[in-house]
Amino acid sequence: MTSLDVRLLPIFDDNYVFFITRPESKTCVVVDPGDAAPVQDYLEKHGLTLQAILLTHHHNDHIGGALELKQRWNVPVYAPLKNQAQIPFATDYLSEGQRVSLLDGQFNLEVLELPGHTLGHIAFFERERKWLFSGDILFGLGCGRLFEGTFEQGFETMQRVKALPDETLVYCTHEYTEANLRFCKRLPAFADLKSYEDTLVSKRRAGQPSVPLKLDTEKAVNPFLLAADVERFTELRKLRNQA
Ligand SMILES: [Zn+2]
């Protein structure tokens, strides 16, 4: 397996843009570039050649820089089929089960349709390395707000994420973990958060992101993944919306 790494670039207040890079060829793929300028600066600073852009859903803080980068680099843009109207400049529209092979065949993705936050939301799963690029589906101790989908769809999406391998690393787009921890601590005790909190505090104090999340840890403590049925999921999501 050729070595690839994932680098995080913070933009806006709490977004991350991910660069999947192949160091030996200095090529990369970018996920959810909400702003073109910081991404372009990063590419230049590190001497990277952009080969493709991946978009998880149509919100502007995820796609805002994609058109400018596409034009500058002349690269394909992969976007959800159901967001064709909102992302007309994409070159390839994807739906459940499709595969994408990038970085000279070294970076192979499966597309998962995970509706809830938006109806067309997709995630990209690298099964060999067990990396999930999940946009706004799941966060540390939280899940994406349901702007378009129903509670049933949100719950089903959590079940699909839960079914992924325990070793999966979740590259979610926002640094919401601390805010979600504060919410979780107000819930009647449902899981022991002590070691989660210790790890989080030491990472954040050192200026490090809480992302990627370890899916096995989230399966043990994330209330939205632990919700046993759609009623419980709905109750939690409503509480979180008010927090
Ligand atoms: Zn979003």
XYZ file of N, CA and C and ligand atoms in Angstrom:
730
model
N 0.860 -1.190 0.000
C 0.000 0.000 0.000
C 0.901 1.248 0.000
N 0.749 2.079 -1.002
C 1.512 3.335 -1.047
C 1.134 4.206 0.140
N 2.090 4.953 0.623
C 1.727 5.781 1.766
C 0.933 7.008 1.318
N -0.136 7.233 2.005
C -0.958 8.429 1.822
C -1.112 9.047 3.200
N -1.256 10.348 3.257
C -1.628 10.904 4.553
C -2.742 11.921 4.400
N -3.400 12.175 5.512
C -4.505 13.129 5.527
C -4.078 14.325 6.361
N -4.129 15.495 5.772
C -3.779 16.715 6.494
C -5.028 17.577 6.647
N -5.075 18.291 7.757
C -6.248 19.110 8.076
C -5.877 20.577 7.963
N -6.725 21.336 7.314
C -6.541 22.781 7.258
C -7.783 23.439 7.858
N -7.630 24.129 8.994
C -8.789 24.816 9.576
C -9.128 26.058 8.745
N -10.409 26.245 8.440
C -10.866 27.480 7.783
C -12.132 27.962 8.492
N -12.506 29.200 8.220
C -13.659 29.819 8.901
C -13.522 29.655 10.422
N -14.668 29.550 11.123
C -14.589 29.446 12.588
C -14.198 28.057 13.046
N -14.768 27.040 12.407
C -14.572 25.693 12.941
C -14.640 24.598 11.870
N -14.396 24.984 10.596
C -14.389 23.969 9.513
C -12.987 23.390 9.337
N -12.939 22.155 8.846
C -11.682 21.589 8.377
C -11.799 21.249 6.903
N -10.748 21.565 6.158
C -10.601 21.052 4.800
C -9.568 19.942 4.885
N -9.836 18.819 4.231
C -8.899 17.687 4.265
C -8.147 17.578 2.952
N -6.842 17.363 3.089
C -5.980 17.099 1.940
C -5.491 15.666 2.075
N -5.880 14.808 1.133
C -5.316 13.460 1.109
C -4.137 13.539 0.149
N -2.958 13.346 0.695
C -1.767 13.585 -0.118
C -0.967 12.307 -0.311
N -0.340 12.236 -1.466
C 0.564 11.134 -1.776
C 1.965 11.750 -1.808
N 2.709 11.638 -0.706
C 3.970 12.376 -0.589
C 4.957 12.069 -1.712
N 4.999 10.816 -2.179
C 6.024 10.491 -3.180
C 5.823 11.244 -4.492
N 4.566 11.583 -4.818
C 4.344 12.337 -6.064
C 3.899 13.783 -5.810
N 3.772 14.130 -4.531
C 3.313 15.483 -4.159
C 1.989 15.838 -4.832
N 1.118 14.847 -4.917
C -0.219 15.063 -5.467
C -1.225 14.949 -4.325
N -2.398 15.527 -4.533
C -3.403 15.460 -3.473
C -4.815 15.614 -4.004
N -5.736 15.237 -3.126
C -7.170 15.401 -3.348
C -7.665 16.248 -2.186
N -8.613 17.134 -2.449
C -9.128 17.973 -1.371
C -10.611 17.675 -1.135
N -11.006 17.677 0.135
C -12.402 17.403 0.491
C -13.039 18.664 1.065
N -14.176 19.055 0.514
C -14.989 20.160 1.026
C -14.231 21.480 1.197
N -13.672 22.005 0.105
C -12.982 23.295 0.197
C -13.974 24.462 0.223
N -14.340 24.884 1.401
C -15.327 25.950 1.550
C -14.836 27.312 1.095
N -13.513 27.447 0.992
C -12.912 28.723 0.612
C -11.683 28.419 -0.242
N -11.548 29.117 -1.370
C -10.451 28.782 -2.292
C -9.093 29.308 -1.828
N -9.054 30.541 -1.296
C -7.762 31.182 -1.023
C -6.885 30.394 -0.039
N -7.390 29.995 1.116
C -6.524 29.247 2.043
C -6.093 27.889 1.482
N -6.942 27.286 0.667
C -6.589 25.989 0.060
C -5.480 26.199 -0.964
N -5.633 27.223 -1.803
C -4.608 27.543 -2.790
C -3.268 27.871 -2.100
N -3.332 28.654 -1.041
C -2.108 28.988 -0.285
C -1.433 27.726 0.236
N -2.245 26.823 0.762
C -1.708 25.580 1.326
C -1.031 24.750 0.235
N -1.680 24.648 -0.910
C -1.111 23.865 -2.015
C 0.239 24.452 -2.447
N 0.276 25.776 -2.563
C 1.522 26.427 -2.996
C 2.615 26.273 -1.956
N 2.250 26.496 -0.716
C 3.238 26.426 0.369
C 3.897 25.045 0.440
N 3.090 23.997 0.179
C 3.602 22.633 0.303
C 3.977 22.006 -1.040
N 3.909 22.807 -2.093
C 4.303 22.305 -3.412
C 3.460 21.133 -3.881
N 2.168 21.163 -3.560
C 1.282 20.058 -3.919
C 0.534 20.350 -5.214
N 0.299 19.303 -5.990
C -0.515 19.394 -7.196
C -1.892 18.819 -6.894
N -2.921 19.625 -7.115
C -4.286 19.167 -6.860
C -4.751 18.275 -8.000
N -5.338 17.122 -7.650
C -5.816 16.200 -8.696
C -7.331 16.035 -8.738
N -8.011 16.320 -7.647
C -9.476 16.176 -7.647
C -10.059 16.877 -6.430
N -11.332 17.210 -6.554
C -12.079 17.842 -5.463
C -13.275 16.946 -5.135
N -13.458 16.655 -3.843
C -14.600 15.852 -3.396
C -15.524 16.735 -2.565
N -16.819 16.632 -2.832
C -17.800 17.425 -2.089
C -18.836 16.497 -1.465
N -19.111 16.699 -0.171
C -20.059 15.813 0.514
C -21.501 16.290 0.417
N -21.692 17.615 0.380
C -23.054 18.156 0.265
C -22.975 19.618 -0.140
N -24.115 20.219 -0.380
C -24.159 21.487 -1.101
C -23.989 22.740 -0.253
N -23.810 22.626 1.054
C -23.714 23.848 1.865
C -22.460 24.657 1.493
N -22.629 25.982 1.539
C -21.571 26.844 1.004
C -20.248 26.750 1.757
N -20.303 26.452 3.049
C -19.035 26.337 3.789
C -18.272 25.061 3.402
N -18.874 24.231 2.539
C -18.189 23.031 2.027
C -17.801 23.169 0.556
N -18.579 23.935 -0.180
C -18.340 23.996 -1.639
C -17.851 25.357 -2.116
N -17.821 26.362 -1.212
C -17.582 27.751 -1.614
C -16.327 28.001 -2.437
N -15.266 27.197 -2.224
C -14.031 27.411 -2.976
C -13.860 26.475 -4.157
N -14.830 25.584 -4.362
C -14.622 24.471 -5.311
C -14.556 24.932 -6.770
N -15.417 25.861 -7.151
C -15.435 26.283 -8.561
C -14.127 26.988 -8.937
N -13.668 27.882 -8.061
C -12.422 28.603 -8.339
C -11.231 27.623 -8.432
N -11.196 26.662 -7.538
C -10.096 25.678 -7.565
C -10.181 24.785 -8.800
N -11.411 24.430 -9.160
C -11.595 23.608 -10.370
C -11.045 24.344 -11.587
N -11.386 25.620 -11.692
C -10.945 26.398 -12.859
C -9.432 26.606 -12.857
N -8.874 26.825 -11.688
C -7.445 27.071 -11.600
C -6.623 25.823 -11.920
N -7.111 24.653 -11.458
C -6.344 23.409 -11.584
C -6.835 22.489 -12.697
N -7.984 22.802 -13.243
C -8.583 21.950 -14.273
C -8.702 20.490 -13.817
N -9.380 20.298 -12.699
C -9.508 18.969 -12.090
C -10.981 18.564 -11.990
N -11.252 17.272 -11.881
C -12.643 16.840 -11.701
C -13.189 17.214 -10.326
N -14.492 17.447 -10.287
C -15.187 17.731 -9.028
C -16.261 16.668 -8.854
N -16.172 15.912 -7.770
C -17.129 14.848 -7.471
C -18.138 15.357 -6.455
N -19.410 15.201 -6.756
C -20.458 15.759 -5.895
C -21.657 14.803 -5.878
N -22.548 14.972 -4.902
C -23.712 14.082 -4.831
C -24.644 14.270 -6.029
N -25.105 13.165 -6.563
C -26.054 13.215 -7.676
C -27.284 14.037 -7.308
N -27.742 13.872 -6.053
C -28.964 14.580 -5.644
C -28.746 16.076 -5.463
N -27.498 16.530 -5.547
C -27.219 17.969 -5.453
C -26.820 18.572 -6.801
N -27.208 17.907 -7.871
C -26.845 18.391 -9.207
C -27.304 19.847 -9.419
N -28.493 20.164 -8.937
C -29.018 21.527 -9.131
C -28.216 22.549 -8.328
N -27.807 22.170 -7.108
C -27.099 23.128 -6.246
C -25.617 23.217 -6.570
N -25.066 22.164 -7.214
C -23.628 22.144 -7.545
C -23.493 21.884 -9.050
N -23.924 22.860 -9.871
C -23.967 22.598 -11.323
C -22.594 22.480 -11.961
N -21.547 22.949 -11.281
C -20.211 22.954 -11.876
C -19.439 21.654 -11.649
N -20.045 20.694 -10.945
C -19.335 19.422 -10.729
C -19.169 18.689 -12.056
N -18.202 17.782 -12.110
C -17.970 17.024 -13.343
C -18.489 15.599 -13.232
N -18.592 15.090 -11.999
C -19.004 13.704 -11.778
C -19.995 13.675 -10.617
N -21.180 13.113 -10.874
C -22.201 13.045 -9.830
C -22.322 11.613 -9.331
N -22.341 11.475 -8.006
C -22.194 10.151 -7.392
C -23.420 9.757 -6.582
N -23.690 8.448 -6.568
C -24.761 7.928 -5.718
C -24.279 6.653 -5.032
N -25.135 6.129 -4.170
C -24.817 4.970 -3.328
C -24.091 3.859 -4.093
N -23.000 3.404 -3.510
C -22.309 2.229 -4.037
C -21.307 2.514 -5.144
N -21.292 3.733 -5.668
C -20.310 4.029 -6.722
C -18.915 4.086 -6.137
N -17.946 3.838 -6.999
C -16.549 3.852 -6.555
C -15.781 4.896 -7.323
N -14.811 5.476 -6.645
C -13.953 6.489 -7.249
C -12.515 6.110 -6.941
N -11.683 6.113 -7.980
C -10.277 5.778 -7.797
C -9.431 7.000 -8.154
N -8.622 7.457 -7.187
C -7.860 8.700 -7.361
C -6.401 8.476 -6.989
N -5.585 9.490 -7.199
C -4.153 9.431 -6.870
C -3.516 8.185 -7.487
N -3.672 8.075 -8.798
C -3.093 6.963 -9.574
C -3.486 5.597 -9.028
N -4.749 5.487 -8.657
C -5.267 4.192 -8.212
C -4.909 3.829 -6.774
N -4.285 4.773 -6.051
C -3.864 4.478 -4.676
C -4.926 4.855 -3.644
N -5.896 5.646 -4.046
C -6.893 6.164 -3.105
C -8.262 5.795 -3.663
N -8.870 4.763 -3.074
C -10.096 4.182 -3.625
C -11.259 4.365 -2.667
N -12.283 4.998 -3.174
C -13.400 5.387 -2.315
C -14.691 4.699 -2.713
N -15.493 4.411 -1.693
C -16.870 3.959 -1.925
C -17.791 5.087 -1.486
N -18.857 5.269 -2.226
C -19.802 6.336 -1.911
C -20.946 5.764 -1.072
N -21.221 6.436 0.052
C -22.365 6.083 0.889
C -23.339 7.257 0.858
N -24.581 6.985 0.557
C -25.597 8.046 0.653
C -26.124 8.051 2.078
N -25.949 9.179 2.762
C -26.328 9.267 4.173
C -27.199 10.505 4.404
N -28.481 10.409 4.068
C -29.361 11.573 4.177
C -29.688 11.930 5.627
N -30.033 13.185 5.836
C -30.416 13.662 7.171
C -30.084 15.140 7.270
N -28.795 15.435 7.401
C -28.341 16.838 7.432
C -28.835 17.552 6.163
N -28.589 16.928 5.008
C -29.251 17.309 3.754
C -29.742 16.009 3.127
N -30.608 16.125 2.119
C -31.143 14.898 1.513
C -30.122 14.211 0.626
N -29.239 14.996 0.016
C -28.298 14.398 -0.932
C -26.957 14.030 -0.333
N -26.776 14.243 0.953
C -25.455 14.104 1.578
C -24.810 12.741 1.292
N -23.547 12.784 0.850
C -22.802 11.539 0.691
C -21.552 11.573 1.576
N -21.022 10.384 1.839
C -19.733 10.261 2.518
C -18.847 9.393 1.640
N -17.544 9.543 1.818
C -16.562 8.782 1.045
C -15.822 7.861 2.003
N -15.859 6.561 1.707
C -15.204 5.589 2.599
C -14.051 4.917 1.876
N -12.869 5.013 2.465
C -11.676 4.333 1.965
C -11.561 3.039 2.774
N -12.008 1.940 2.195
C -12.166 0.721 2.969
C -10.831 0.104 3.376
N -9.838 0.230 2.515
C -8.544 -0.373 2.819
C -7.912 0.281 4.054
N -7.978 1.601 4.082
C -7.368 2.334 5.198
C -8.366 2.654 6.304
N -9.647 2.434 5.997
C -10.728 2.707 6.947
C -10.772 4.189 7.350
N -10.841 4.996 6.322
C -11.018 6.437 6.511
C -12.402 6.801 5.989
N -13.151 7.528 6.798
C -14.464 8.008 6.366
C -14.451 9.533 6.314
N -14.737 10.072 5.132
C -14.869 11.524 4.984
C -16.360 11.813 4.995
N -16.824 12.331 6.136
C -18.256 12.255 6.417
C -18.963 13.601 6.435
N -18.280 14.683 6.035
C -18.976 15.972 5.964
C -19.645 16.302 7.284
N -20.939 16.582 7.232
C -21.674 16.996 8.428
C -22.637 15.912 8.946
N -22.278 14.640 8.744
C -23.116 13.536 9.217
C -22.954 13.300 10.717
N -21.697 13.140 11.104
C -21.384 12.754 12.484
C -20.319 13.700 13.007
N -20.433 14.085 14.284
C -19.375 14.878 14.913
C -18.960 14.196 16.208
N -17.887 14.695 16.810
C -17.487 14.156 18.098
C -18.623 14.345 19.085
N -19.157 13.257 19.609
C -20.278 13.269 20.559
C -21.537 13.923 19.992
N -21.626 14.023 18.680
C -22.807 14.662 18.107
C -23.110 14.156 16.718
N -24.133 14.775 16.121
C -24.447 14.472 14.723
C -24.926 15.756 14.062
N -24.978 15.749 12.755
C -25.369 16.941 12.018
C -26.828 17.309 12.260
N -27.064 18.604 12.281
C -28.436 19.091 12.386
C -29.233 18.620 11.159
N -30.494 18.293 11.367
C -31.308 17.778 10.255
C -31.980 18.948 9.534
N -31.294 19.522 8.562
C -31.865 20.655 7.837
C -32.910 20.210 6.819
N -32.688 19.046 6.216
C -33.594 18.615 5.135
C -34.239 17.266 5.413
N -33.513 16.387 6.065
C -34.008 15.022 6.251
C -34.937 14.887 7.444
N -35.577 13.719 7.525
C -36.473 13.418 8.644
C -35.674 12.785 9.786
N -36.298 12.702 10.947
C -35.652 12.024 12.071
C -35.377 10.554 11.719
N -36.290 9.946 10.976
C -36.098 8.537 10.576
C -34.838 8.411 9.717
N -34.669 9.342 8.784
C -33.475 9.277 7.929
C -32.211 9.510 8.752
N -32.287 10.466 9.679
C -31.128 10.718 10.539
C -30.768 9.488 11.353
N -31.772 8.824 11.882
C -31.541 7.614 12.682
C -30.944 6.502 11.814
N -31.505 6.313 10.624
C -30.983 5.276 9.715
C -29.530 5.549 9.333
N -29.227 6.814 9.144
C -27.847 7.188 8.826
C -26.911 6.812 9.969
N -27.349 7.033 11.208
C -26.525 6.622 12.359
C -26.306 5.098 12.355
N -27.336 4.344 11.963
C -27.190 2.875 11.946
C -26.164 2.459 10.890
N -26.151 3.160 9.778
C -25.179 2.817 8.726
C -23.758 3.160 9.159
N -23.611 4.276 9.848
C -22.268 4.641 10.337
C -21.814 3.614 11.372
N -22.747 3.211 12.235
C -22.427 2.216 13.276
C -21.966 0.896 12.691
N -22.436 0.585 11.502
C -22.114 -0.709 10.876
C -20.717 -0.702 10.249
N -20.077 0.457 10.176
C -18.724 0.501 9.621
C -17.733 -0.083 10.644
N -16.557 -0.510 10.170
C -15.609 -1.161 11.082
C -15.185 -0.260 12.251
N -14.965 -0.881 13.398
C -14.572 -0.159 14.609
C -13.322 0.690 14.414
N -12.383 0.209 13.608
C -11.093 0.917 13.447
C -11.220 2.163 12.571
N -12.402 2.405 12.029
C -12.585 3.544 11.117
C -12.209 4.866 11.783
N -11.495 5.681 11.038
C -11.216 7.059 11.463
C -12.188 7.971 10.731
N -12.877 8.810 11.481
C -13.920 9.661 10.913
C -13.390 11.089 10.748
N -13.295 11.503 9.500
C -12.871 12.870 9.190
C -14.118 13.707 8.962
N -14.612 14.296 10.035
C -15.806 15.133 9.936
C -15.369 16.592 9.769
N -16.258 17.423 9.265
C -15.837 18.749 8.794
C -15.828 19.845 9.851
N -16.416 19.599 11.012
C -16.435 20.687 12.005
C -15.821 20.271 13.337
N -15.219 21.254 13.994
C -14.675 21.053 15.336
C -15.766 21.425 16.341
N -16.666 20.468 16.567
C -17.791 20.720 17.473
C -17.681 19.891 18.755
N -16.590 19.164 18.913
C -16.553 18.153 19.972
C -16.716 18.758 21.372
N -16.046 19.896 21.610
C -16.140 20.471 22.962
C -17.563 20.946 23.273
N -18.197 21.584 22.295
C -19.583 22.036 22.498
C -20.493 20.826 22.728
N -20.254 19.756 21.990
C -21.078 18.558 22.160
C -20.823 17.893 23.511
N -19.592 17.974 23.981
C -19.294 17.409 25.301
C -20.086 18.152 26.381
N -20.135 19.479 26.256
C -20.907 20.254 27.246
C -22.376 19.822 27.232
N -22.915 19.580 26.039
C -24.301 19.101 25.925
C -24.443 17.728 26.586
N -23.521 16.825 26.276
C -23.610 15.450 26.800
C -23.527 15.413 28.320
N -22.728 16.318 28.876
C -22.575 16.306 30.333
C -23.847 16.736 31.055
N -24.735 17.403 30.321
C -26.013 17.794 30.926
C -27.071 16.700 30.814
N -26.795 15.688 29.984
C -27.757 14.587 29.857
C -27.639 13.675 31.075
N -28.747 13.019 31.450
C -28.628 11.994 32.500
C -27.562 10.988 32.055
N -26.740 10.564 33.003
C -25.564 9.754 32.659
C -25.923 8.592 31.742
N -25.258 8.507 30.635
C -25.496 7.400 29.705
C -24.191 6.705 29.349
N -23.089 7.349 29.631
C -21.793 6.745 29.311
C -20.751 7.469 30.142
N -19.659 6.798 30.408
C -18.569 7.395 31.165
C -17.703 8.219 30.209
N -17.718 9.517 30.403
C -17.023 10.411 29.470
C -15.655 10.858 29.978
N -15.257 10.343 31.127
C -14.033 10.846 31.760
C -12.807 10.739 30.841
N -12.559 9.556 30.307
C -11.332 9.407 29.516
C -11.462 10.146 28.180
N -12.688 10.186 27.651
C -12.935 10.957 26.416
C -12.587 12.425 26.667
N -13.069 12.939 27.792
C -12.840 14.346 28.114
C -11.349 14.620 28.333
N -10.674 13.722 29.048
C -9.233 13.914 29.301
C -8.460 14.000 27.993
N -8.767 13.081 27.076
C -8.075 13.072 25.780
C -8.374 14.348 25.003
N -9.644 14.725 25.016
C -10.065 15.928 24.279
C -9.379 17.180 24.827
N -9.390 17.314 26.140
C -8.807 18.507 26.765
C -7.316 18.588 26.450
N -6.616 17.467 26.540
C -5.172 17.546 26.292
C -4.880 17.853 24.825
N -5.676 17.299 23.924
C -5.492 17.618 22.498
C -5.735 19.098 22.229
N -6.852 19.604 22.713
C -7.238 20.976 22.397
C -6.289 21.978 23.055
N -5.803 21.649 24.275
C -4.837 22.534 24.938
C -3.538 22.602 24.155
N -3.208 21.494 23.489
C -1.981 21.455 22.681
C -2.229 22.054 21.290
N -3.429 22.594 21.087
C -3.744 23.215 19.799
C -4.027 22.204 18.702
N -4.325 20.962 19.099
C -4.594 19.929 18.092
C -6.095 19.750 17.874
N -6.464 19.299 16.665
C -7.889 19.037 16.407
C -8.361 17.778 17.142
N -9.657 17.687 17.366
C -10.209 16.432 17.913
C -10.485 15.443 16.779
N -10.354 15.904 15.553
C -10.587 15.100 14.345
C -9.246 14.567 13.843
N -9.119 13.315 13.344
C -10.229 12.396 13.118
C -10.735 11.764 14.420
N -12.005 11.419 14.398
C -12.613 10.694 15.508
C -12.356 9.213 15.318
N -12.218 8.521 16.425
C -12.128 7.053 16.351
C -13.546 6.511 16.448
N -13.946 5.759 15.450
C -15.345 5.319 15.421
C -15.671 4.371 16.584
N -14.726 3.533 16.990
C -15.042 2.641 18.120
C -15.354 3.451 19.377
N -14.615 4.537 19.584
C -14.875 5.395 20.746
C -16.241 6.057 20.617
N -16.526 6.589 19.434
C -17.829 7.235 19.246
C -18.979 6.248 19.451
N -18.778 5.005 18.983
C -19.840 3.998 19.171
C -20.118 3.781 20.658
N -19.111 3.990 21.504
C -19.275 3.746 22.938
C -19.869 4.932 23.683
N -19.682 6.157 23.168
C -20.093 7.328 23.951
C -20.982 8.339 23.220
N -21.047 8.289 21.905
C -21.831 9.297 21.182
C -23.323 9.000 21.338
N -24.080 9.891 21.984
C -25.481 9.570 22.280
C -26.323 9.311 21.030
N -25.963 9.925 19.914
C -26.756 9.742 18.694
C -26.509 8.372 18.070
N -25.292 7.852 18.268
C -25.021 6.475 17.815
C -25.579 5.456 18.800
N -25.653 5.854 20.069
C -26.151 4.928 21.091
C -27.675 4.863 21.128
N -28.348 5.853 20.554
C -29.815 5.876 20.599
C -30.375 4.565 20.044
N -31.177 3.883 20.863
C -31.626 2.533 20.506
C -32.745 2.536 19.466
N -33.471 3.638 19.397
C -34.570 3.684 18.424
C -34.783 5.112 17.949
N -35.628 5.248 16.970
C -35.815 6.565 16.355
C -36.432 7.563 17.341
N -37.220 7.061 18.306
C -37.826 7.954 19.301
C -36.734 8.609 20.148
N -35.793 7.793 20.588
C -34.694 8.317 21.412
C -33.813 9.278 20.588
N -33.545 8.903 19.356
C -32.744 9.767 18.483
C -33.434 11.127 18.314
N -34.735 11.087 18.095
C -35.519 12.308 17.897
C -35.475 13.194 19.142
N -35.652 12.557 20.279
C -35.632 13.289 21.552
C -34.280 14.003 21.744
N -33.191 13.262 21.489
C -31.853 13.843 21.650
C -31.612 14.976 20.659
N -32.027 14.769 19.424
C -31.783 15.785 18.392
C -32.545 17.070 18.711
N -33.780 16.909 19.239
C -34.561 18.086 19.610
C -33.906 18.831 20.785
N -33.430 18.069 21.759
C -32.737 18.687 22.897
C -31.497 19.440 22.432
N -30.749 18.823 21.519
C -29.500 19.434 21.046
C -29.807 20.734 20.274
N -30.909 20.729 19.542
C -31.275 21.922 18.771
C -31.552 23.113 19.683
N -32.036 22.803 20.893
C -32.370 23.885 21.828
C -31.159 24.331 22.639
N -30.119 23.533 22.637
C -28.956 23.815 23.512
C -28.146 25.002 23.002
Zn -23.679 21.307 6.143
